[in-house]
Amino acid sequence: MGYNTTVVVMNDALDVIEADPQFGARLAAAIRYAGAFPQLEHVNVEAHSSNCLHSNAAIVVETHHSSITVTVEVGQNYGKVVARDRVPAR
């Protein structure tokens, strides 16, 4: 029940993510946006600190209902949906 989201986090941005008090809010907004526009390939999530900006600290790849299995390839700082398997109706 509910929804699941695939997110790719750039490990090089972890220090900036950790220092950014608004990262969680931006991540939540990006997940909601991706859910509202499932045709998008990905949604960038920025992280900010006092001396640095990571314009792609994380990428929201896709959002799906938890009753569906999604296969995702991850590489080159992006993710791509390979397959969506719908669970048969009961």
PDB file of C-alpha atoms in Angstrom:
ATOM      1  CA  MET A   1       0.000   0.000   0.000  1.00  0.00           C
ATOM      2  CA  GLY A   2       1.266   3.482  -0.760  1.00  0.00           C
ATOM      3  CA  TYR A   3       3.873   4.593  -3.238  1.00  0.00           C
ATOM      4  CA  ASN A   4       7.606   3.960  -3.714  1.00  0.00           C
ATOM      5  CA  THR A   5      10.148   6.250  -5.350  1.00  0.00           C
ATOM      6  CA  THR A   6      13.539   5.499  -6.890  1.00  0.00           C
ATOM      7  CA  VAL A   7      16.159   8.175  -6.136  1.00  0.00           C
ATOM      8  CA  VAL A   8      19.810   8.258  -7.205  1.00  0.00           C
ATOM      9  CA  VAL A   9      21.980  10.188  -4.731  1.00  0.00           C
ATOM     10  CA  MET A  10      25.328  11.554  -5.895  1.00  0.00           C
ATOM     11  CA  ASN A  11      27.802  10.454  -3.203  1.00  0.00           C
ATOM     12  CA  ASP A  12      30.090  13.375  -4.096  1.00  0.00           C
ATOM     13  CA  ALA A  13      27.348  15.716  -2.844  1.00  0.00           C
ATOM     14  CA  LEU A  14      26.843  14.054   0.553  1.00  0.00           C
ATOM     15  CA  ASP A  15      28.651  16.796   2.500  1.00  0.00           C
ATOM     16  CA  VAL A  16      26.517  19.459   0.811  1.00  0.00           C
ATOM     17  CA  ILE A  17      23.323  17.434   1.323  1.00  0.00           C
ATOM     18  CA  GLU A  18      24.204  16.979   4.996  1.00  0.00           C
ATOM     19  CA  ALA A  19      24.714  20.727   5.482  1.00  0.00           C
ATOM     20  CA  ASP A  20      21.541  21.740   3.622  1.00  0.00           C
ATOM     21  CA  PRO A  21      18.603  22.136   6.025  1.00  0.00           C
ATOM     22  CA  GLN A  22      16.155  22.397   3.089  1.00  0.00           C
ATOM     23  CA  PHE A  23      17.297  19.318   1.143  1.00  0.00           C
ATOM     24  CA  GLY A  24      14.558  17.124   2.589  1.00  0.00           C
ATOM     25  CA  ALA A  25      11.886  19.627   1.580  1.00  0.00           C
ATOM     26  CA  ARG A  26      13.324  19.880  -1.955  1.00  0.00           C
ATOM     27  CA  LEU A  27      13.497  16.083  -2.221  1.00  0.00           C
ATOM     28  CA  ALA A  28       9.866  15.755  -1.105  1.00  0.00           C
ATOM     29  CA  ALA A  29       8.820  18.421  -3.649  1.00  0.00           C
ATOM     30  CA  ALA A  30      10.724  16.641  -6.435  1.00  0.00           C
ATOM     31  CA  ILE A  31       9.075  13.318  -5.564  1.00  0.00           C
ATOM     32  CA  ARG A  32       5.624  14.927  -5.631  1.00  0.00           C
ATOM     33  CA  TYR A  33       6.457  16.579  -8.969  1.00  0.00           C
ATOM     34  CA  ALA A  34       7.657  13.290 -10.476  1.00  0.00           C
ATOM     35  CA  GLY A  35       4.458  11.631  -9.281  1.00  0.00           C
ATOM     36  CA  ALA A  36       2.353  14.331 -10.904  1.00  0.00           C
ATOM     37  CA  PHE A  37       4.282  14.127 -14.198  1.00  0.00           C
ATOM     38  CA  PRO A  38       5.251  10.451 -14.668  1.00  0.00           C
ATOM     39  CA  GLN A  39       6.250  11.067 -18.292  1.00  0.00           C
ATOM     40  CA  LEU A  40       9.380  12.936 -17.116  1.00  0.00           C
ATOM     41  CA  GLU A  41      12.599  10.964 -17.361  1.00  0.00           C
ATOM     42  CA  HIS A  42      13.978  12.334 -14.081  1.00  0.00           C
ATOM     43  CA  VAL A  43      13.751  15.312 -11.727  1.00  0.00           C
ATOM     44  CA  ASN A  44      16.919  16.996 -10.394  1.00  0.00           C
ATOM     45  CA  VAL A  45      17.147  17.749  -6.675  1.00  0.00           C
ATOM     46  CA  GLU A  46      19.563  20.519  -5.741  1.00  0.00           C
ATOM     47  CA  ALA A  47      21.495  20.799  -2.491  1.00  0.00           C
ATOM     48  CA  HIS A  48      22.911  24.042  -1.150  1.00  0.00           C
ATOM     49  CA  SER A  49      25.495  24.962   1.430  1.00  0.00           C
ATOM     50  CA  SER A  50      27.091  28.287   2.319  1.00  0.00           C
ATOM     51  CA  ASN A  51      29.915  27.773  -0.180  1.00  0.00           C
ATOM     52  CA  CYS A  52      28.636  25.258  -2.718  1.00  0.00           C
ATOM     53  CA  LEU A  53      25.695  24.345  -4.943  1.00  0.00           C
ATOM     54  CA  HIS A  54      25.148  20.874  -6.303  1.00  0.00           C
ATOM     55  CA  SER A  55      22.566  21.311  -9.050  1.00  0.00           C
ATOM     56  CA  ASN A  56      22.074  17.562  -9.231  1.00  0.00           C
ATOM     57  CA  ALA A  57      22.766  16.227  -5.743  1.00  0.00           C
ATOM     58  CA  ALA A  58      20.057  13.652  -6.349  1.00  0.00           C
ATOM     59  CA  ILE A  59      17.816  12.521  -9.191  1.00  0.00           C
ATOM     60  CA  VAL A  60      14.252  11.322  -8.717  1.00  0.00           C
ATOM     61  CA  VAL A  61      13.959   8.582 -11.341  1.00  0.00           C
ATOM     62  CA  GLU A  62      10.350   7.468 -10.951  1.00  0.00           C
ATOM     63  CA  THR A  63       7.438   6.963  -8.578  1.00  0.00           C
ATOM     64  CA  HIS A  64       5.085   3.995  -8.605  1.00  0.00           C
ATOM     65  CA  HIS A  65       2.387   2.312  -6.560  1.00  0.00           C
ATOM     66  CA  SER A  66       3.781  -0.293  -4.186  1.00  0.00           C
ATOM     67  CA  SER A  67       1.725  -3.062  -5.816  1.00  0.00           C
ATOM     68  CA  ILE A  68       3.796  -2.658  -9.002  1.00  0.00           C
ATOM     69  CA  THR A  69       7.360  -3.924  -9.438  1.00  0.00           C
ATOM     70  CA  VAL A  70       9.658  -1.566 -11.347  1.00  0.00           C
ATOM     71  CA  THR A  71      13.100  -2.498 -12.678  1.00  0.00           C
ATOM     72  CA  VAL A  72      15.502   0.451 -12.881  1.00  0.00           C
ATOM     73  CA  GLU A  73      19.007   0.681 -14.378  1.00  0.00           C
ATOM     74  CA  VAL A  74      21.325   3.122 -12.627  1.00  0.00           C
ATOM     75  CA  GLY A  75      24.510   4.533 -14.135  1.00  0.00           C
ATOM     76  CA  GLN A  76      26.206   7.716 -15.308  1.00  0.00           C
ATOM     77  CA  ASN A  77      24.439   9.657 -12.509  1.00  0.00           C
ATOM     78  CA  TYR A  78      20.981   8.795 -13.859  1.00  0.00           C
ATOM     79  CA  GLY A  79      18.407   6.080 -13.642  1.00  0.00           C
ATOM     80  CA  LYS A  80      16.180   4.622 -16.328  1.00  0.00           C
ATOM     81  CA  VAL A  81      13.026   2.536 -15.985  1.00  0.00           C
ATOM     82  CA  VAL A  82      13.564  -0.768 -17.780  1.00  0.00           C
ATOM     83  CA  ALA A  83      10.295  -2.506 -16.944  1.00  0.00           C
ATOM     84  CA  ARG A  84       7.074  -1.980 -15.035  1.00  0.00           C
ATOM     85  CA  ASP A  85       5.311  -5.172 -14.012  1.00  0.00           C
ATOM     86  CA  ARG A  86       1.694  -4.750 -13.044  1.00  0.00           C
ATOM     87  CA  VAL A  87       0.334  -7.091 -10.441  1.00  0.00           C
ATOM     88  CA  PRO A  88      -2.721  -8.957 -11.749  1.00  0.00           C
ATOM     89  CA  ALA A  89      -6.068  -7.752 -10.407  1.00  0.00           C
ATOM     90  CA  ARG A  90      -7.493  -9.968  -7.672  1.00  0.00           C
TER      91      ARG A  90
END
